[in-house]
Amino acid sequence: MPPLYRKIATELRKRIISGELSPGDKLPTETQLQDQYDVSRNTVRLATALLLNEGLVESVPGRTGGMVVRERVTLTYHASRAEMPHGLWAESDAWFGEVRAQGHEPTQEFELRIEAVTAAIAERLGVEADSTVAVRRCIRRVNGQPSSVQSSYYPMDLCETVPELLSPRDIPHGTTRLLAERGYQQLGAEDELVAAMPTPEEVTLLRLNPGTPVLHYIRTGFTADRPVRVSVTTFAGDRNRVVYTLGDAEVIARFRDRDSTE
Amino acid sequence: MPPLYRKIATELRKRIISGELSPGDKLPTETQLQDQYDVSRNTVRLATALLLNEGLVESVPGRTGGMVVRERVTLTYHASRAEMPHGLWAESDAWFGEVRAQGHEPTQEFELRIEAVTAAIAERLGVEADSTVAVRRCIRRVNGQPSSVQSSYYPMDLCETVPELLSPRDIPHGTTRLLAERGYQQLGAEDELVAAMPTPEEVTLLRLNPGTPVLHYIRTGFTADRPVRVSVTTFAGDRNRVVYTLGDAEVIARFRDRDSTE
DNA sequence: ATCCATTTGTGCGTATGTATG
DNA sequence: CCATACATACGCACAAATGGA
């Protein structure tokens, strides 16, 4: 027999998932739920806290506020199209194009820092634990709302050959192409994907609601000799999706076309 | 100025992240925190609830219990190695091999069901919204602990040509190879990755602690003509990582070797 | 096997603060 | 300014789980 607050949460959750309550609708107020279930306000709040943590609702204070059922808009990020392997597009160009194609307005802000590496980055980048790296950080927004944060790490010795990396602005045709032009051609990459709960820093950066997980997407790019770049992208979990196309992309495109014309 | 419970959570979080409190260590008890910060028990519990939801700690009731700092063991799933494109391995064989290679003991249980499709599956599988599909469900455990749940959906017409799909047991060399032998060669696939908070069902299935997100991994497999399979894998977010190798896998392997021999 | 001490879990009541229309 | 919603904080009580005496 589950405790009261769980039962209340379960009933409300059902009403949300079934569609009886659709995005934008409001749950009964705390007072209404108190009366309805004949419980204390504290118990009601335990129930709604569960739904908040599941990301099903968000709370809006004020006269006309309440617990509002959240909407889920998903933006797709095509990882296998970005910067690989005969990279026609710069990664940021690719992202801009994708967002626009999905009917939204992309913006991004760049930032450059020189930092000491963390253990996780050092290992992937194949540099000493106490070395410094150039970090190109980029906040990407969709319709003004923060959507993802990307930090790209480059070994310092690379920046001597390619000083443009130290520019705190967008690089016109993308860093991948720039590196290739200077003899560092990215031949392979390894992508890692992890779901996690955000750190408080990520919460403020991405304006995450409580209960929103993030998707960490870590790409390590290799030339023939060694890793030349590690980029860590943090996606707001409820607003993003990462997609890979494997094998023959034609068969998939063909199906999509047939699908949309029928 | 953040509220009291957030300040307490922030201090405790710092001690965990800095390593002052390592996995297995216990936070001060609720009573100790009450005295230490001179707050009510409720406030202390609001603080620890945050850490619980971030997955940093888990609670153990009882005499010697407490809030224990959680350990993070990550298992790697190589998505680009599984079943594609010249598929040497069956997907489950591949998974078994990977888990063993990482020094753990894999087990899995199969289950077969015939179900009406959901909208999400119907769209990906290219079938009518009211049609039925064969669902092969598989719970994968690592060292006895549930690690991921995979549901593979096949259109019913496929099961007439390939009746083995309806077996509620493992298929020796994998369904991908079986389908290929019957003329349904999987030429391409599309993978989608999404971070989400688990449904209560997923919580019980995967024995998830509160505050643990999941990683949904959806693969749609295509023959030259159409989708033949959709598999939805739900990974416990704190115990799994999905990896893709893009481009020239050699350059990455070379670096790994050099790395491990030095 | 029993009881006890400790710790977290659930639940009640109350008061005051803050945001919004 | 007020009414209403959620947010923070206090206090209390008892239940459930766990390990040790």
Coordinates of C-alpha atoms (C1' of nucleotides) in Angstrom, one line a residue:
Chain A
M1 CA 0.0 0.0 0.0
P2 CA 1.7 3.2 -1.2
P3 CA 1.6 6.3 1.0
L4 CA -0.9 8.9 0.4
Y5 CA 1.2 11.4 -1.4
R6 CA 2.3 8.7 -3.9
K7 CA -1.3 7.8 -4.6
I8 CA -2.2 11.4 -5.2
A9 CA 0.8 11.7 -7.5
T10 CA -0.2 8.6 -9.4
E11 CA -3.7 9.8 -10.0
L12 CA -2.5 13.2 -11.2
R13 CA 0.1 11.5 -13.4
K14 CA -2.5 9.3 -15.0
R15 CA -4.6 12.3 -15.9
I16 CA -1.6 14.0 -17.5
I17 CA -0.4 11.0 -19.5
S18 CA -3.9 10.0 -20.6
G19 CA -4.3 13.4 -22.1
E20 CA -7.2 14.5 -19.8
L21 CA -4.8 17.3 -18.8
S22 CA -3.0 18.6 -21.8
P23 CA 0.1 20.9 -21.9
G24 CA -0.8 24.3 -20.5
D25 CA -3.6 23.0 -18.3
K26 CA -3.4 23.5 -14.6
L27 CA -3.6 20.9 -11.9
P28 CA -6.1 21.6 -9.1
T29 CA -4.6 24.1 -6.6
E30 CA -3.0 22.9 -3.4
T31 CA -6.1 23.9 -1.5
Q32 CA -8.4 22.1 -3.8
L33 CA -6.3 18.9 -3.5
Q34 CA -6.3 19.2 0.3
D35 CA -10.1 19.2 0.3
Q36 CA -10.4 16.6 -2.4
Y37 CA -8.2 14.1 -0.7
D38 CA -8.7 15.3 2.8
V39 CA -5.0 15.6 3.5
S40 CA -2.6 18.3 4.8
R41 CA -1.0 20.8 2.6
N42 CA 2.4 19.2 3.3
T43 CA 1.2 15.9 1.8
V44 CA -0.2 17.6 -1.3
R45 CA 3.2 19.3 -1.8
L46 CA 5.0 15.9 -1.5
A47 CA 2.8 14.7 -4.3
T48 CA 3.3 17.7 -6.6
A49 CA 7.1 17.6 -5.8
L50 CA 7.2 14.2 -7.4
L51 CA 5.5 15.4 -10.6
L52 CA 7.9 18.4 -10.6
N53 CA 10.9 16.1 -10.4
E54 CA 9.5 14.0 -13.2
G55 CA 9.3 17.1 -15.3
L56 CA 5.6 16.6 -15.9
V57 CA 4.5 19.9 -14.5
E58 CA 6.1 23.3 -13.6
S59 CA 4.9 25.7 -11.0
V60 CA 3.9 29.2 -11.7
P61 CA 3.4 31.5 -8.6
G62 CA 0.8 34.2 -8.4
R63 CA -2.8 35.0 -8.6
T64 CA -3.4 33.0 -11.9
G65 CA -0.6 30.6 -11.4
G66 CA -0.6 27.0 -10.4
M67 CA 0.9 23.7 -11.4
V68 CA 1.0 23.8 -15.2
V69 CA 1.4 20.7 -17.3
R70 CA 4.5 21.1 -19.3
E71 CA 4.8 21.0 -23.0
R72 CA 7.5 19.0 -24.8
V73 CA 9.0 20.5 -27.9
T74 CA 11.8 18.4 -29.2
L75 CA 14.5 19.7 -31.4
T76 CA 16.6 17.2 -33.3
Y77 CA 20.4 17.3 -33.5
H78 CA 21.8 15.1 -36.3
A79 CA 25.1 14.0 -34.8
S80 CA 26.2 12.0 -37.9
R81 CA 25.7 15.0 -40.2
A82 CA 27.8 17.4 -38.1
E83 CA 31.4 17.9 -39.2
M84 CA 31.9 14.3 -40.4
P85 CA 33.6 12.8 -42.3
H86 CA 33.9 14.8 -45.5
G87 CA 32.5 17.7 -43.5
L88 CA 30.7 19.9 -46.0
W89 CA 29.4 22.0 -43.3
A90 CA 30.9 23.7 -40.3
E91 CA 29.3 22.3 -37.2
S92 CA 27.7 25.6 -36.2
D93 CA 26.4 26.1 -39.8
A94 CA 24.9 22.7 -39.6
W95 CA 23.2 23.4 -36.4
F96 CA 21.8 26.7 -37.6
G97 CA 20.5 25.0 -40.7
E98 CA 18.9 22.2 -38.7
V99 CA 17.1 24.5 -36.3
R100 CA 15.8 26.7 -39.1
A101 CA 14.6 23.7 -41.0
Q102 CA 12.6 22.8 -37.9
G103 CA 11.0 26.1 -37.9
H104 CA 12.8 27.9 -35.1
E105 CA 15.2 30.8 -34.8
P106 CA 18.8 29.9 -33.7
T107 CA 21.3 32.2 -32.0
Q108 CA 24.6 31.5 -30.4
E109 CA 27.2 33.3 -28.3
F110 CA 30.9 32.4 -28.2
E111 CA 33.4 32.7 -25.5
L112 CA 37.1 31.8 -25.3
R113 CA 39.0 30.7 -22.2
I114 CA 42.4 29.2 -21.4
E115 CA 42.0 26.7 -18.6
A116 CA 43.7 23.9 -16.8
V117 CA 42.3 20.6 -18.0
T118 CA 40.1 18.4 -15.9
A119 CA 41.0 14.7 -15.6
A120 CA 38.1 13.7 -17.9
I121 CA 39.2 16.0 -20.7
A122 CA 42.9 15.3 -20.3
E123 CA 42.2 11.6 -20.7
R124 CA 40.2 12.0 -23.9
L125 CA 42.5 14.6 -25.4
G126 CA 45.6 12.6 -24.6
V127 CA 47.4 15.5 -22.8
E128 CA 49.1 15.7 -19.4
A129 CA 46.9 16.1 -16.4
D130 CA 48.4 19.5 -15.5
S131 CA 48.4 21.0 -19.0
T132 CA 46.3 23.9 -20.2
V133 CA 43.9 23.9 -23.1
A134 CA 42.0 26.4 -25.1
V135 CA 38.2 26.2 -24.5
R136 CA 35.8 27.5 -27.0
R137 CA 32.4 27.8 -25.2
C138 CA 29.2 28.4 -27.1
I139 CA 25.7 28.9 -25.7
R140 CA 23.1 28.0 -28.3
R141 CA 19.6 29.4 -28.1
V142 CA 16.4 28.5 -29.9
N143 CA 13.8 31.2 -30.1
G144 CA 15.8 33.0 -27.4
Q145 CA 15.6 30.1 -25.0
P146 CA 18.9 28.4 -24.0
S147 CA 19.0 25.0 -25.6
S148 CA 22.5 23.6 -25.3
V149 CA 25.9 24.6 -24.1
Q150 CA 29.0 23.4 -26.0
S151 CA 32.6 23.5 -24.7
S152 CA 35.3 22.5 -27.2
Y153 CA 38.7 21.8 -25.9
Y154 CA 41.9 22.1 -28.0
P155 CA 45.5 21.3 -26.9
M156 CA 47.5 24.5 -26.6
D157 CA 50.2 23.4 -29.1
L158 CA 47.5 23.3 -31.7
C159 CA 46.8 26.9 -31.1
E160 CA 50.3 27.9 -32.1
T161 CA 49.8 26.4 -35.6
V162 CA 46.2 27.6 -35.7
P163 CA 46.0 30.9 -33.8
E164 CA 42.5 31.5 -35.1
L165 CA 41.3 29.0 -32.5
L166 CA 42.0 31.7 -29.9
S167 CA 39.4 34.1 -31.4
P168 CA 36.4 34.5 -29.1
R169 CA 34.1 34.5 -32.1
D170 CA 32.5 32.1 -34.5
I171 CA 35.0 30.7 -37.0
P172 CA 33.4 31.2 -40.5
H173 CA 33.7 27.8 -42.0
G174 CA 34.0 25.9 -38.8
T175 CA 37.0 24.7 -36.8
T176 CA 37.0 21.3 -38.3
R177 CA 37.6 22.7 -41.8
L178 CA 40.1 25.2 -40.4
L179 CA 42.1 22.4 -38.8
A180 CA 42.0 20.3 -41.9
E181 CA 43.4 23.2 -43.9
R182 CA 46.3 23.4 -41.5
G183 CA 47.1 19.7 -41.8
Y184 CA 45.0 18.4 -38.9
Q185 CA 42.4 16.4 -40.8
Q186 CA 39.8 14.8 -38.6
L187 CA 39.6 11.2 -39.8
G188 CA 37.6 9.7 -37.1
A189 CA 35.5 10.6 -34.0
E190 CA 34.1 8.9 -30.9
D191 CA 30.9 10.1 -29.5
E192 CA 29.7 9.4 -26.0
L193 CA 26.2 9.9 -24.7
V194 CA 25.1 10.0 -21.1
A195 CA 22.0 11.0 -19.3
A196 CA 22.5 12.9 -16.1
M197 CA 20.9 15.3 -13.7
P198 CA 22.2 18.8 -14.2
T199 CA 24.6 20.5 -11.9
P200 CA 23.3 23.8 -10.4
E201 CA 25.5 25.6 -12.9
E202 CA 23.8 23.9 -15.8
V203 CA 20.4 24.6 -14.3
T204 CA 21.1 28.4 -14.4
L205 CA 22.8 28.3 -17.8
L206 CA 20.1 26.4 -19.5
R207 CA 17.3 27.8 -17.4
L208 CA 16.2 24.2 -16.5
N209 CA 13.1 23.5 -14.6
P210 CA 13.5 21.2 -11.7
G211 CA 13.2 17.6 -12.7
T212 CA 14.8 18.1 -16.1
P213 CA 17.7 15.8 -17.0
V214 CA 20.4 16.7 -19.4
L215 CA 22.0 14.8 -22.2
H216 CA 25.8 15.0 -22.3
Y217 CA 27.2 14.5 -25.7
I218 CA 31.0 14.2 -25.8
R219 CA 32.8 14.1 -29.2
T220 CA 36.5 13.3 -29.4
G221 CA 37.9 14.0 -32.8
F222 CA 41.0 12.2 -34.1
T223 CA 43.6 12.9 -36.8
A224 CA 45.7 10.0 -38.0
D225 CA 48.0 10.6 -35.1
R226 CA 46.1 11.8 -32.1
P227 CA 43.0 13.5 -30.7
V228 CA 42.8 17.1 -31.7
R229 CA 39.6 18.2 -30.1
V230 CA 37.1 17.2 -27.4
S231 CA 33.7 18.9 -27.4
V232 CA 31.2 18.5 -24.6
T233 CA 27.7 19.5 -25.4
T234 CA 25.0 19.6 -22.7
F235 CA 21.5 19.5 -24.0
A236 CA 18.4 20.3 -22.0
G237 CA 16.9 16.9 -21.9
D238 CA 13.3 17.8 -22.4
R239 CA 14.0 19.9 -25.5
N240 CA 16.5 17.9 -27.5
R241 CA 17.1 14.7 -29.2
V242 CA 20.3 13.4 -30.8
V243 CA 20.0 11.4 -34.0
Y244 CA 22.5 9.2 -35.8
T245 CA 22.2 7.8 -39.3
L246 CA 24.0 4.5 -39.8
G247 CA 24.7 2.5 -42.9
D248 CA 22.9 3.6 -46.1
A249 CA 21.3 6.9 -45.5
E250 CA 19.5 6.6 -48.8
V251 CA 17.0 3.9 -47.6
I252 CA 16.0 6.1 -44.7
A253 CA 15.6 9.3 -46.8
R254 CA 13.5 7.3 -49.3
F255 CA 11.1 6.2 -46.6
R256 CA 10.8 9.7 -45.2
D257 CA 10.0 11.0 -48.7
R258 CA 7.4 8.4 -49.3
D259 CA 6.0 9.0 -45.9
S260 CA 5.6 12.7 -46.4
T261 CA 4.1 12.6 -49.9
E262 CA 1.4 10.0 -49.0
Chain B
M1 CA 20.0 35.2 -1.3
P2 CA 19.0 31.6 -1.6
P3 CA 16.8 29.9 1.0
L4 CA 18.3 28.0 3.9
Y5 CA 17.6 24.5 2.5
R6 CA 19.4 25.4 -0.8
K7 CA 22.4 26.7 1.1
I8 CA 22.7 23.5 3.1
A9 CA 22.3 21.5 -0.1
T10 CA 25.0 23.6 -1.8
E11 CA 27.5 23.0 1.0
L12 CA 26.9 19.3 1.1
R13 CA 27.1 19.1 -2.7
K14 CA 30.5 20.8 -2.6
R15 CA 31.8 18.3 -0.1
I16 CA 30.7 15.5 -2.3
I17 CA 32.0 16.9 -5.6
S18 CA 35.3 18.0 -4.1
G19 CA 35.8 14.4 -2.9
E20 CA 35.8 15.2 0.8
L21 CA 32.9 12.8 0.9
S22 CA 33.6 9.8 -1.3
P23 CA 31.2 7.1 -2.5
G24 CA 30.0 5.0 0.4
D25 CA 30.5 7.8 2.9
K26 CA 27.6 9.0 4.9
L27 CA 26.3 12.6 5.2
P28 CA 25.7 13.9 8.7
T29 CA 22.4 12.6 10.0
E30 CA 19.3 14.8 9.9
T31 CA 19.6 15.5 13.6
Q32 CA 23.2 16.5 13.3
L33 CA 22.4 18.8 10.4
Q34 CA 19.5 20.3 12.4
D35 CA 22.0 21.2 15.2
Q36 CA 24.7 22.3 12.9
Y37 CA 22.6 24.7 10.9
D38 CA 20.0 25.4 13.7
V39 CA 17.1 24.7 11.4
S40 CA 14.0 22.4 11.6
R41 CA 14.1 18.9 10.5
N42 CA 11.8 19.8 7.6
T43 CA 14.3 22.2 6.2
V44 CA 17.1 19.6 6.5
R45 CA 14.9 17.2 4.6
L46 CA 14.3 19.7 1.8
A47 CA 18.0 20.0 1.4
T48 CA 18.7 16.3 1.3
A49 CA 15.7 15.9 -1.1
L50 CA 17.6 18.0 -3.6
L51 CA 20.7 15.8 -3.4
L52 CA 18.5 12.8 -3.7
N53 CA 16.9 14.2 -6.9
E54 CA 20.3 15.0 -8.3
G55 CA 21.3 11.4 -7.8
L56 CA 24.3 12.3 -5.6
V57 CA 23.1 10.4 -2.6
E58 CA 20.7 7.6 -1.7
S59 CA 19.0 7.1 1.6
V60 CA 19.3 4.0 3.7
P61 CA 16.9 3.7 6.6
G62 CA 17.7 2.0 9.9
R63 CA 20.0 2.0 12.8
T64 CA 23.2 2.3 10.8
G65 CA 21.7 3.9 7.7
G66 CA 21.8 7.4 6.5
M67 CA 22.3 9.4 3.4
V68 CA 25.0 7.6 1.5
V69 CA 27.1 9.1 -1.3
R70 CA 26.4 7.1 -4.4
E71 CA 28.9 5.4 -6.6
R72 CA 28.9 5.8 -10.3
V73 CA 29.9 2.8 -12.3
T74 CA 29.5 3.3 -16.0
L75 CA 29.0 0.5 -18.5
T76 CA 29.7 1.3 -22.1
Y77 CA 27.4 0.3 -24.9
H78 CA 28.9 0.6 -28.4
A79 CA 26.0 1.4 -30.6
S80 CA 27.9 1.5 -33.8
R81 CA 29.3 -2.0 -33.2
A82 CA 25.9 -3.6 -32.6
E83 CA 24.3 -5.4 -35.5
M84 CA 25.6 -2.9 -38.2
P85 CA 26.2 -2.9 -41.1
H86 CA 28.0 -6.1 -42.0
G87 CA 26.8 -7.4 -38.7
L88 CA 29.2 -10.0 -37.6
W89 CA 27.6 -10.3 -34.3
A90 CA 24.1 -10.7 -33.1
E91 CA 23.1 -7.7 -31.0
S92 CA 22.8 -9.7 -27.8
D93 CA 26.0 -11.5 -28.4
A94 CA 27.7 -8.1 -28.9
W95 CA 26.2 -6.9 -25.6
F96 CA 27.3 -10.0 -23.8
G97 CA 30.8 -9.6 -25.1
E98 CA 31.0 -6.0 -24.2
V99 CA 29.8 -6.5 -20.7
R100 CA 32.2 -9.3 -20.1
A101 CA 35.1 -7.3 -21.6
Q102 CA 34.3 -4.6 -19.0
G103 CA 34.6 -7.2 -16.3
H104 CA 31.0 -7.9 -15.4
E105 CA 28.6 -10.7 -15.7
P106 CA 25.7 -10.2 -18.1
T107 CA 22.3 -12.0 -18.0
Q108 CA 19.1 -11.4 -19.9
E109 CA 15.5 -12.5 -20.0
F110 CA 13.2 -12.6 -23.0
E111 CA 9.5 -12.1 -23.3
L112 CA 7.2 -12.0 -26.3
R113 CA 4.0 -10.1 -26.7
I114 CA 1.6 -9.2 -29.4
E115 CA 0.4 -5.7 -28.9
A116 CA -1.4 -2.8 -30.6
V117 CA 1.1 -0.2 -31.6
T118 CA 1.5 3.1 -30.0
A119 CA 1.6 6.2 -32.2
A120 CA 5.3 6.7 -31.7
I121 CA 6.1 3.2 -32.8
A122 CA 3.6 3.1 -35.7
E123 CA 5.2 6.3 -37.1
R124 CA 8.7 4.9 -37.0
L125 CA 7.7 1.4 -38.2
G126 CA 5.6 2.8 -41.0
V127 CA 2.5 0.8 -40.1
E128 CA -1.1 1.9 -39.6
A129 CA -2.0 3.4 -36.2
D130 CA -4.4 0.5 -35.4
S131 CA -2.2 -2.4 -36.4
T132 CA -0.6 -5.0 -34.2
V133 CA 3.1 -5.8 -33.8
A134 CA 5.3 -8.4 -32.3
V135 CA 7.2 -7.1 -29.3
R136 CA 10.3 -8.9 -28.2
R137 CA 11.2 -7.6 -24.7
C138 CA 14.4 -8.2 -23.1
I139 CA 15.6 -7.2 -19.6
R140 CA 19.4 -7.1 -19.4
R141 CA 21.2 -7.4 -16.1
V142 CA 24.8 -6.8 -15.1
N143 CA 25.9 -8.7 -12.1
G144 CA 22.3 -9.4 -11.3
Q145 CA 21.3 -5.7 -11.3
P146 CA 18.9 -4.5 -13.9
S147 CA 20.8 -2.3 -16.4
S148 CA 18.5 -1.8 -19.4
V149 CA 15.2 -2.9 -20.9
Q150 CA 14.9 -3.3 -24.6
S151 CA 11.7 -3.7 -26.6
S152 CA 12.0 -4.6 -30.3
Y153 CA 8.9 -4.1 -32.5
Y154 CA 8.3 -6.0 -35.7
P155 CA 5.4 -5.6 -38.1
M156 CA 3.1 -8.7 -38.0
D157 CA 3.5 -9.5 -41.7
L158 CA 7.2 -10.0 -41.1
C159 CA 6.4 -12.7 -38.6
E160 CA 4.6 -14.8 -41.3
T161 CA 7.8 -15.0 -43.3
V162 CA 10.0 -15.3 -40.2
P163 CA 8.0 -17.2 -37.6
E164 CA 11.0 -17.5 -35.4
L165 CA 10.4 -13.9 -34.3
L166 CA 7.5 -15.2 -32.3
S167 CA 9.7 -17.3 -30.1
P168 CA 9.9 -16.0 -26.5
R169 CA 13.6 -16.8 -26.3
D170 CA 16.9 -15.6 -27.5
I171 CA 17.5 -16.1 -31.2
P172 CA 20.9 -17.8 -31.6
H173 CA 22.6 -15.5 -34.1
G174 CA 20.4 -12.5 -33.6
T175 CA 17.3 -11.2 -35.3
T176 CA 19.3 -9.0 -37.7
R177 CA 21.1 -12.0 -39.2
L178 CA 17.9 -14.0 -39.2
L179 CA 16.0 -11.3 -41.1
A180 CA 18.9 -11.0 -43.6
E181 CA 18.7 -14.7 -44.3
R182 CA 15.1 -14.4 -45.1
G183 CA 15.6 -11.5 -47.5
Y184 CA 15.2 -8.6 -45.2
Q185 CA 18.6 -7.2 -45.1
Q186 CA 19.0 -4.2 -42.9
L187 CA 20.9 -1.7 -44.9
G188 CA 20.5 1.4 -42.8
A189 CA 19.4 2.4 -39.4
E190 CA 18.5 5.6 -37.6
D191 CA 19.3 6.0 -33.9
E192 CA 17.6 8.5 -31.6
L193 CA 18.9 9.4 -28.1
V194 CA 16.8 11.2 -25.5
A195 CA 17.4 11.9 -21.9
A196 CA 14.2 11.7 -19.7
M197 CA 13.0 11.1 -16.2
P198 CA 11.7 7.5 -15.8
T199 CA 8.1 6.5 -15.6
P200 CA 7.1 4.7 -12.4
E201 CA 7.1 1.5 -14.5
E202 CA 10.7 2.1 -15.5
V203 CA 11.6 2.9 -11.9
T204 CA 10.4 -0.6 -10.7
L205 CA 11.8 -2.4 -13.7
L206 CA 15.3 -1.0 -13.5
R207 CA 15.2 -0.5 -9.7
L208 CA 16.1 3.1 -10.2
N209 CA 16.9 5.3 -7.2
P210 CA 15.0 8.6 -7.1
G211 CA 16.7 11.2 -9.1
T212 CA 18.0 8.9 -11.7
P213 CA 17.3 9.8 -15.3
V214 CA 17.1 7.3 -18.1
L215 CA 18.6 7.3 -21.6
H216 CA 16.1 6.3 -24.3
Y217 CA 17.8 4.8 -27.3
I218 CA 15.6 4.1 -30.3
R219 CA 16.9 2.3 -33.3
T220 CA 14.8 2.0 -36.5
G221 CA 16.2 -0.5 -38.9
F222 CA 15.6 -0.2 -42.7
T223 CA 15.8 -2.6 -45.6
A224 CA 16.0 -1.2 -49.1
D225 CA 12.2 -0.8 -49.0
R226 CA 11.0 0.0 -45.6
P227 CA 11.5 -0.1 -41.8
V228 CA 11.6 -3.6 -40.5
R229 CA 12.2 -3.1 -36.9
V230 CA 12.1 -0.5 -34.1
S231 CA 13.9 -1.2 -30.9
V232 CA 13.5 1.0 -27.8
T233 CA 16.2 0.6 -25.2
T234 CA 15.9 2.3 -21.8
F235 CA 19.2 2.6 -20.0
A236 CA 19.5 3.4 -16.3
G237 CA 21.2 6.8 -16.8
D238 CA 23.6 6.5 -13.9
R239 CA 25.0 3.2 -15.0
N240 CA 25.3 3.4 -18.8
R241 CA 26.9 5.3 -21.6
V242 CA 26.3 4.9 -25.3
V243 CA 29.2 5.3 -27.6
Y244 CA 29.5 5.8 -31.4
T245 CA 32.5 5.5 -33.5
L246 CA 32.5 7.6 -36.6
G247 CA 34.8 7.7 -39.6
D248 CA 38.0 5.8 -39.4
A249 CA 37.8 3.5 -36.4
E250 CA 41.5 2.7 -36.9
V251 CA 42.8 6.0 -35.7
I252 CA 40.9 5.8 -32.5
A253 CA 42.0 2.2 -31.8
R254 CA 45.6 3.2 -32.5
F255 CA 45.4 6.0 -29.9
R256 CA 43.8 3.7 -27.3
D257 CA 46.6 1.1 -27.8
R258 CA 49.3 3.7 -27.5
D259 CA 47.6 5.0 -24.4
S260 CA 47.4 1.7 -22.7
T261 CA 51.0 0.6 -23.4
E262 CA 52.6 3.8 -22.2
Chain C
dA1 C1' 13.8 -14.4 19.6
dT2 C1' 13.1 -9.8 22.0
dC3 C1' 13.6 -5.4 22.8
dC4 C1' 15.9 -1.0 22.1
dA5 C1' 18.1 2.7 19.9
dT6 C1' 18.8 5.2 15.8
dT7 C1' 17.7 6.8 11.3
dT8 C1' 14.8 7.9 7.6
dG9 C1' 9.7 8.0 6.0
dT10 C1' 5.1 9.8 6.3
dG11 C1' 1.8 12.9 8.0
dC12 C1' -0.4 16.5 10.7
dG13 C1' -0.8 21.7 12.0
dT14 C1' 0.7 26.6 11.7
dA15 C1' 2.9 30.9 10.2
dT16 C1' 5.0 34.0 7.1
dG17 C1' 7.3 35.3 2.6
dT18 C1' 7.0 36.1 -2.4
dA19 C1' 5.1 36.5 -7.0
dT20 C1' 1.4 37.9 -9.9
dG21 C1' -2.8 39.9 -11.7
Chain D
dC1 C1' -4.0 47.3 -1.9
dC2 C1' -5.8 42.9 -2.0
dA3 C1' -6.7 38.1 -3.1
dT4 C1' -4.7 33.9 -4.5
dA5 C1' -1.3 31.0 -5.8
dC6 C1' 3.1 28.6 -4.6
dA7 C1' 7.7 28.9 -1.4
dT8 C1' 9.9 28.6 2.8
dA9 C1' 10.1 27.6 7.5
dC10 C1' 8.8 26.2 12.2
dG11 C1' 6.8 22.7 15.3
dC12 C1' 5.0 17.9 16.5
dA13 C1' 3.8 12.8 16.2
dC14 C1' 4.1 8.2 14.8
dA15 C1' 5.6 4.5 11.4
dA16 C1' 9.0 1.5 9.2
dA17 C1' 13.5 -0.3 8.7
dT18 C1' 17.7 -1.8 10.5
dG19 C1' 21.3 -3.5 13.4
dG20 C1' 23.0 -4.4 18.0
dA21 C1' 22.4 -5.7 23.0

